[in-house]
Amino acid sequence: MGRNSIAHIRKPDILRHTYHLIAEKGLAGTSINKIARRMNANPGIVMHYFKNKEGLILALVDYMLERAETFYDSVFEKYDDPRQNFKYLAQYYFQIFENPPGRQSVFWSCYALGFRNERVKRRIQNMYQKFLERIVERLAYWEEKGLVKVENKQEVSAILLSLIEGFGYFRITMGENMQLEKVAAFYKKTFLEVLGAGQLFETGSLGRRRRPLA
């Protein structure tokens, strides 16, 4: 039947294929023609949604934001008990094994491009602004539950995001050459001190996880 018609192609499909192609070939090895070939589609279909490669990369940053938000929402809802959920998050942010969506190779490719492309840089800044807003929401929720007390949530959200991302970048860069347990412990301790919540780790164990959705 030949290549797919535009009726069979959606923007999320194109972005998903773009993401995986960049992961395999890098940003320099990715083009609209290669994306279309991967999808068995006409390049014109890709250009129908995205005028050029830059427009595609801008949309890809938003796509990665959606992936990261979905992922972290699932992490945030790991346990029924807010207290146990808070403890789990504090441990998860500074674990040394898993690589969350925000710290994968495709993001780094786009991040590097942002040094030369102002539009991409602004889109990445928007991504981080969304992360900050999410943290402010979490702080308000934890404060409501009596877990933390934060006067300036915007300021504290910036400090927490700096700790989370700083450790993540360091782990990716130096993780194979260093023993990270002490570094991770220091970051987690600082994270809890900023929130005045270190006492939550003094007693008790993690609670019951939520049941998986049917």
PDB file of C-alpha atoms in Angstrom:
ATOM      1  CA  MET A   1       0.000   0.000   0.000  1.00  0.00           C
ATOM      2  CA  GLY A   2       3.024   2.272   0.103  1.00  0.00           C
ATOM      3  CA  ARG A   3       3.628   4.936   2.662  1.00  0.00           C
ATOM      4  CA  ASN A   4       1.045   5.950   5.253  1.00  0.00           C
ATOM      5  CA  SER A   5      -1.371   8.764   4.585  1.00  0.00           C
ATOM      6  CA  ILE A   6      -1.543  11.725   6.930  1.00  0.00           C
ATOM      7  CA  ALA A   7      -4.689  10.276   8.517  1.00  0.00           C
ATOM      8  CA  HIS A   8      -2.565   7.593  10.137  1.00  0.00           C
ATOM      9  CA  ILE A   9       0.085   9.934  11.542  1.00  0.00           C
ATOM     10  CA  ARG A  10      -0.274  12.009  14.693  1.00  0.00           C
ATOM     11  CA  LYS A  11       2.103  14.506  16.257  1.00  0.00           C
ATOM     12  CA  PRO A  12       2.803  12.299  19.312  1.00  0.00           C
ATOM     13  CA  ASP A  13       3.792   9.455  16.961  1.00  0.00           C
ATOM     14  CA  ILE A  14       6.273  11.699  15.163  1.00  0.00           C
ATOM     15  CA  LEU A  15       7.719  12.973  18.440  1.00  0.00           C
ATOM     16  CA  ARG A  16       8.041   9.450  19.822  1.00  0.00           C
ATOM     17  CA  HIS A  17       9.948   8.307  16.733  1.00  0.00           C
ATOM     18  CA  THR A  18      12.077  11.471  16.839  1.00  0.00           C
ATOM     19  CA  TYR A  19      12.942  10.802  20.471  1.00  0.00           C
ATOM     20  CA  HIS A  20      14.083   7.251  19.767  1.00  0.00           C
ATOM     21  CA  LEU A  21      16.009   8.245  16.642  1.00  0.00           C
ATOM     22  CA  ILE A  22      17.943  10.930  18.532  1.00  0.00           C
ATOM     23  CA  ALA A  23      18.627   8.409  21.304  1.00  0.00           C
ATOM     24  CA  GLU A  24      20.148   6.073  18.695  1.00  0.00           C
ATOM     25  CA  LYS A  25      21.842   8.478  16.258  1.00  0.00           C
ATOM     26  CA  GLY A  26      22.230  11.753  18.142  1.00  0.00           C
ATOM     27  CA  LEU A  27      20.840  15.133  17.158  1.00  0.00           C
ATOM     28  CA  ALA A  28      23.282  15.573  14.282  1.00  0.00           C
ATOM     29  CA  GLY A  29      22.280  12.185  12.872  1.00  0.00           C
ATOM     30  CA  THR A  30      18.572  13.019  12.890  1.00  0.00           C
ATOM     31  CA  SER A  31      16.691  14.620  10.017  1.00  0.00           C
ATOM     32  CA  ILE A  32      13.094  14.930   8.873  1.00  0.00           C
ATOM     33  CA  ASN A  33      13.812  12.482   6.054  1.00  0.00           C
ATOM     34  CA  LYS A  34      15.219   9.901   8.462  1.00  0.00           C
ATOM     35  CA  ILE A  35      12.272  10.306  10.811  1.00  0.00           C
ATOM     36  CA  ALA A  36       9.838   9.832   7.920  1.00  0.00           C
ATOM     37  CA  ARG A  37      11.771   6.786   6.695  1.00  0.00           C
ATOM     38  CA  ARG A  38      11.641   5.297  10.172  1.00  0.00           C
ATOM     39  CA  MET A  39       7.872   5.755  10.192  1.00  0.00           C
ATOM     40  CA  ASN A  40       7.425   4.536   6.599  1.00  0.00           C
ATOM     41  CA  ALA A  41       5.840   7.896   5.842  1.00  0.00           C
ATOM     42  CA  ASN A  42       6.357  10.775   3.423  1.00  0.00           C
ATOM     43  CA  PRO A  43       8.602  13.614   4.723  1.00  0.00           C
ATOM     44  CA  GLY A  44       5.840  16.020   3.794  1.00  0.00           C
ATOM     45  CA  ILE A  45       3.674  14.530   6.524  1.00  0.00           C
ATOM     46  CA  VAL A  46       6.285  15.391   9.155  1.00  0.00           C
ATOM     47  CA  MET A  47       6.611  18.895   7.733  1.00  0.00           C
ATOM     48  CA  HIS A  48       2.827  19.269   7.818  1.00  0.00           C
ATOM     49  CA  TYR A  49       3.073  19.349  11.611  1.00  0.00           C
ATOM     50  CA  PHE A  50       6.571  20.803  11.994  1.00  0.00           C
ATOM     51  CA  LYS A  51       7.869  23.319   9.468  1.00  0.00           C
ATOM     52  CA  ASN A  52      11.504  22.361   9.968  1.00  0.00           C
ATOM     53  CA  LYS A  53      13.892  20.530  12.269  1.00  0.00           C
ATOM     54  CA  GLU A  54      14.034  23.414  14.729  1.00  0.00           C
ATOM     55  CA  GLY A  55      10.254  23.365  15.127  1.00  0.00           C
ATOM     56  CA  LEU A  56      10.425  19.637  15.660  1.00  0.00           C
ATOM     57  CA  ILE A  57      13.068  20.021  18.399  1.00  0.00           C
ATOM     58  CA  LEU A  58      11.034  22.721  20.141  1.00  0.00           C
ATOM     59  CA  ALA A  59       8.035  20.395  20.226  1.00  0.00           C
ATOM     60  CA  LEU A  60      10.282  17.563  21.385  1.00  0.00           C
ATOM     61  CA  VAL A  61      11.285  19.553  24.482  1.00  0.00           C
ATOM     62  CA  ASP A  62       7.589  19.919  25.340  1.00  0.00           C
ATOM     63  CA  TYR A  63       7.147  16.192  24.706  1.00  0.00           C
ATOM     64  CA  MET A  64       9.957  15.411  27.155  1.00  0.00           C
ATOM     65  CA  LEU A  65       8.328  17.707  29.720  1.00  0.00           C
ATOM     66  CA  GLU A  66       5.089  15.733  29.415  1.00  0.00           C
ATOM     67  CA  ARG A  67       6.987  12.456  29.807  1.00  0.00           C
ATOM     68  CA  ALA A  68       8.807  13.749  32.880  1.00  0.00           C
ATOM     69  CA  GLU A  69       5.631  15.109  34.484  1.00  0.00           C
ATOM     70  CA  THR A  70       3.802  11.819  33.920  1.00  0.00           C
ATOM     71  CA  PHE A  71       6.729   9.904  35.372  1.00  0.00           C
ATOM     72  CA  TYR A  72       7.104  12.073  38.465  1.00  0.00           C
ATOM     73  CA  ASP A  73       3.357  12.082  39.072  1.00  0.00           C
ATOM     74  CA  SER A  74       3.511   8.288  39.202  1.00  0.00           C
ATOM     75  CA  VAL A  75       6.434   8.487  41.643  1.00  0.00           C
ATOM     76  CA  PHE A  76       4.579  11.043  43.772  1.00  0.00           C
ATOM     77  CA  GLU A  77       1.595   8.688  44.082  1.00  0.00           C
ATOM     78  CA  LYS A  78       3.629   5.649  45.095  1.00  0.00           C
ATOM     79  CA  TYR A  79       2.135   5.336  48.581  1.00  0.00           C
ATOM     80  CA  ASP A  80      -1.250   6.023  50.153  1.00  0.00           C
ATOM     81  CA  ASP A  81       0.198   7.696  53.246  1.00  0.00           C
ATOM     82  CA  PRO A  82       1.497  11.257  52.477  1.00  0.00           C
ATOM     83  CA  ARG A  83       4.194  10.836  55.121  1.00  0.00           C
ATOM     84  CA  GLN A  84       5.498   7.646  53.514  1.00  0.00           C
ATOM     85  CA  ASN A  85       5.210   9.186  50.058  1.00  0.00           C
ATOM     86  CA  PHE A  86       7.357  12.106  51.175  1.00  0.00           C
ATOM     87  CA  LYS A  87       9.974   9.726  52.559  1.00  0.00           C
ATOM     88  CA  TYR A  88       9.983   7.720  49.345  1.00  0.00           C
ATOM     89  CA  LEU A  89      10.480  10.830  47.192  1.00  0.00           C
ATOM     90  CA  ALA A  90      13.364  12.082  49.315  1.00  0.00           C
ATOM     91  CA  GLN A  91      15.040   8.710  48.845  1.00  0.00           C
ATOM     92  CA  TYR A  92      14.200   8.455  45.154  1.00  0.00           C
ATOM     93  CA  TYR A  93      15.561  11.858  44.150  1.00  0.00           C
ATOM     94  CA  PHE A  94      19.000  10.881  45.414  1.00  0.00           C
ATOM     95  CA  GLN A  95      19.159   7.209  44.484  1.00  0.00           C
ATOM     96  CA  ILE A  96      22.201   6.133  42.488  1.00  0.00           C
ATOM     97  CA  PHE A  97      20.881   3.537  40.058  1.00  0.00           C
ATOM     98  CA  GLU A  98      17.853   4.614  38.026  1.00  0.00           C
ATOM     99  CA  ASN A  99      18.015   7.303  35.349  1.00  0.00           C
ATOM    100  CA  PRO A 100      14.790   9.384  35.350  1.00  0.00           C
ATOM    101  CA  PRO A 101      13.408  10.858  32.071  1.00  0.00           C
ATOM    102  CA  GLY A 102      14.856  14.321  32.668  1.00  0.00           C
ATOM    103  CA  ARG A 103      18.413  12.973  32.686  1.00  0.00           C
ATOM    104  CA  GLN A 104      18.585  10.936  29.504  1.00  0.00           C
ATOM    105  CA  SER A 105      20.638  11.378  26.362  1.00  0.00           C
ATOM    106  CA  VAL A 106      17.926  13.039  24.256  1.00  0.00           C
ATOM    107  CA  PHE A 107      17.481  15.770  26.834  1.00  0.00           C
ATOM    108  CA  TRP A 108      21.226  16.378  26.927  1.00  0.00           C
ATOM    109  CA  SER A 109      21.303  16.702  23.139  1.00  0.00           C
ATOM    110  CA  CYS A 110      18.604  19.371  23.245  1.00  0.00           C
ATOM    111  CA  TYR A 111      20.197  21.037  26.257  1.00  0.00           C
ATOM    112  CA  ALA A 112      23.502  21.416  24.397  1.00  0.00           C
ATOM    113  CA  LEU A 113      21.684  22.851  21.382  1.00  0.00           C
ATOM    114  CA  GLY A 114      20.199  25.499  23.679  1.00  0.00           C
ATOM    115  CA  PHE A 115      23.637  27.109  24.025  1.00  0.00           C
ATOM    116  CA  ARG A 116      23.513  27.972  20.309  1.00  0.00           C
ATOM    117  CA  ASN A 117      19.766  28.316  19.737  1.00  0.00           C
ATOM    118  CA  GLU A 118      17.907  30.893  21.818  1.00  0.00           C
ATOM    119  CA  ARG A 119      14.466  29.437  21.052  1.00  0.00           C
ATOM    120  CA  VAL A 120      15.499  25.998  22.268  1.00  0.00           C
ATOM    121  CA  LYS A 121      17.091  27.566  25.360  1.00  0.00           C
ATOM    122  CA  ARG A 122      13.851  29.380  26.217  1.00  0.00           C
ATOM    123  CA  ARG A 123      11.862  26.176  25.758  1.00  0.00           C
ATOM    124  CA  ILE A 124      14.174  24.331  28.160  1.00  0.00           C
ATOM    125  CA  GLN A 125      13.877  27.210  30.629  1.00  0.00           C
ATOM    126  CA  ASN A 126      10.109  26.820  30.376  1.00  0.00           C
ATOM    127  CA  MET A 127      10.517  23.126  31.186  1.00  0.00           C
ATOM    128  CA  TYR A 128      12.409  23.959  34.359  1.00  0.00           C
ATOM    129  CA  GLN A 129       9.876  26.634  35.275  1.00  0.00           C
ATOM    130  CA  LYS A 130       7.193  23.957  35.122  1.00  0.00           C
ATOM    131  CA  PHE A 131       9.311  21.764  37.393  1.00  0.00           C
ATOM    132  CA  LEU A 132       9.581  24.642  39.880  1.00  0.00           C
ATOM    133  CA  GLU A 133       5.822  25.144  39.828  1.00  0.00           C
ATOM    134  CA  ARG A 134       5.306  21.438  40.496  1.00  0.00           C
ATOM    135  CA  ILE A 135       7.632  21.593  43.489  1.00  0.00           C
ATOM    136  CA  VAL A 136       5.733  24.596  44.891  1.00  0.00           C
ATOM    137  CA  GLU A 137       2.525  22.547  44.613  1.00  0.00           C
ATOM    138  CA  ARG A 138       4.179  19.632  46.408  1.00  0.00           C
ATOM    139  CA  LEU A 139       5.443  21.914  49.177  1.00  0.00           C
ATOM    140  CA  ALA A 140       1.943  23.288  49.719  1.00  0.00           C
ATOM    141  CA  TYR A 141       0.558  19.750  49.894  1.00  0.00           C
ATOM    142  CA  TRP A 142       3.239  18.556  52.336  1.00  0.00           C
ATOM    143  CA  GLU A 143       2.735  21.645  54.471  1.00  0.00           C
ATOM    144  CA  GLU A 144      -1.015  21.003  54.557  1.00  0.00           C
ATOM    145  CA  LYS A 145      -0.259  17.488  55.804  1.00  0.00           C
ATOM    146  CA  GLY A 146       2.041  18.846  58.526  1.00  0.00           C
ATOM    147  CA  LEU A 147       5.232  17.374  57.045  1.00  0.00           C
ATOM    148  CA  VAL A 148       7.124  20.598  56.278  1.00  0.00           C
ATOM    149  CA  LYS A 149       6.957  24.289  57.095  1.00  0.00           C
ATOM    150  CA  VAL A 150       8.088  26.574  54.282  1.00  0.00           C
ATOM    151  CA  GLU A 151       7.625  30.337  54.281  1.00  0.00           C
ATOM    152  CA  ASN A 152       8.964  31.187  50.822  1.00  0.00           C
ATOM    153  CA  LYS A 153       7.947  28.273  48.623  1.00  0.00           C
ATOM    154  CA  GLN A 154       9.289  29.797  45.389  1.00  0.00           C
ATOM    155  CA  GLU A 155      12.728  30.306  46.912  1.00  0.00           C
ATOM    156  CA  VAL A 156      12.813  26.863  48.489  1.00  0.00           C
ATOM    157  CA  SER A 157      11.606  25.207  45.270  1.00  0.00           C
ATOM    158  CA  ALA A 158      14.634  26.673  43.459  1.00  0.00           C
ATOM    159  CA  ILE A 159      16.983  25.327  46.150  1.00  0.00           C
ATOM    160  CA  LEU A 160      15.405  21.860  46.042  1.00  0.00           C
ATOM    161  CA  LEU A 161      15.487  21.667  42.243  1.00  0.00           C
ATOM    162  CA  SER A 162      19.145  22.733  42.294  1.00  0.00           C
ATOM    163  CA  LEU A 163      19.922  19.910  44.723  1.00  0.00           C
ATOM    164  CA  ILE A 164      17.979  17.295  42.745  1.00  0.00           C
ATOM    165  CA  GLU A 165      19.381  18.261  39.360  1.00  0.00           C
ATOM    166  CA  GLY A 166      22.873  18.915  40.679  1.00  0.00           C
ATOM    167  CA  PHE A 167      23.127  15.431  42.110  1.00  0.00           C
ATOM    168  CA  GLY A 168      21.635  13.935  38.955  1.00  0.00           C
ATOM    169  CA  TYR A 169      24.145  15.669  36.693  1.00  0.00           C
ATOM    170  CA  PHE A 170      27.051  14.695  38.919  1.00  0.00           C
ATOM    171  CA  ARG A 171      25.918  11.063  39.086  1.00  0.00           C
ATOM    172  CA  ILE A 172      25.617  10.783  35.312  1.00  0.00           C
ATOM    173  CA  THR A 173      29.015  12.422  34.753  1.00  0.00           C
ATOM    174  CA  MET A 174      31.070  10.796  37.499  1.00  0.00           C
ATOM    175  CA  GLY A 175      29.010   7.857  38.684  1.00  0.00           C
ATOM    176  CA  GLU A 176      31.196   5.180  37.119  1.00  0.00           C
ATOM    177  CA  ASN A 177      34.341   6.646  38.676  1.00  0.00           C
ATOM    178  CA  MET A 178      33.203   7.318  42.230  1.00  0.00           C
ATOM    179  CA  GLN A 179      31.414   5.735  45.164  1.00  0.00           C
ATOM    180  CA  LEU A 180      28.273   7.819  45.281  1.00  0.00           C
ATOM    181  CA  GLU A 181      26.669   6.593  48.495  1.00  0.00           C
ATOM    182  CA  LYS A 182      28.197   9.335  50.658  1.00  0.00           C
ATOM    183  CA  VAL A 183      27.479  12.014  48.080  1.00  0.00           C
ATOM    184  CA  ALA A 184      23.859  10.862  47.812  1.00  0.00           C
ATOM    185  CA  ALA A 185      23.520  10.798  51.603  1.00  0.00           C
ATOM    186  CA  PHE A 186      24.848  14.367  51.842  1.00  0.00           C
ATOM    187  CA  TYR A 187      22.406  15.641  49.200  1.00  0.00           C
ATOM    188  CA  LYS A 188      19.454  13.898  50.836  1.00  0.00           C
ATOM    189  CA  LYS A 189      20.420  15.232  54.272  1.00  0.00           C
ATOM    190  CA  THR A 190      20.652  18.767  52.882  1.00  0.00           C
ATOM    191  CA  PHE A 191      17.325  18.338  51.067  1.00  0.00           C
ATOM    192  CA  LEU A 192      15.617  17.375  54.344  1.00  0.00           C
ATOM    193  CA  GLU A 193      17.339  20.124  56.329  1.00  0.00           C
ATOM    194  CA  VAL A 194      16.053  22.746  53.894  1.00  0.00           C
ATOM    195  CA  LEU A 195      12.552  21.468  54.641  1.00  0.00           C
ATOM    196  CA  GLY A 196      13.142  20.871  58.354  1.00  0.00           C
ATOM    197  CA  ALA A 197      11.993  17.292  57.847  1.00  0.00           C
ATOM    198  CA  GLY A 198      14.952  15.138  58.883  1.00  0.00           C
ATOM    199  CA  GLN A 199      12.983  13.663  61.782  1.00  0.00           C
ATOM    200  CA  LEU A 200      10.774  11.754  59.333  1.00  0.00           C
ATOM    201  CA  PHE A 201      13.649   9.350  58.691  1.00  0.00           C
ATOM    202  CA  GLU A 202      14.476   8.679  62.314  1.00  0.00           C
ATOM    203  CA  THR A 203      11.736   6.080  62.895  1.00  0.00           C
ATOM    204  CA  GLY A 204       9.417   3.849  60.952  1.00  0.00           C
ATOM    205  CA  SER A 205       9.593   2.105  57.607  1.00  0.00           C
ATOM    206  CA  LEU A 206       8.038   2.762  54.250  1.00  0.00           C
ATOM    207  CA  GLY A 207       4.332   2.071  54.185  1.00  0.00           C
ATOM    208  CA  ARG A 208       1.896   0.339  51.887  1.00  0.00           C
ATOM    209  CA  ARG A 209       2.138   1.122  48.205  1.00  0.00           C
ATOM    210  CA  ARG A 210      -0.912   2.103  46.235  1.00  0.00           C
ATOM    211  CA  ARG A 211      -2.624  -0.664  44.379  1.00  0.00           C
ATOM    212  CA  PRO A 212      -1.896  -0.552  40.647  1.00  0.00           C
ATOM    213  CA  LEU A 213      -4.668   0.884  38.514  1.00  0.00           C
ATOM    214  CA  ALA A 214      -6.801  -1.702  36.731  1.00  0.00           C
TER     215      ALA A 214
END
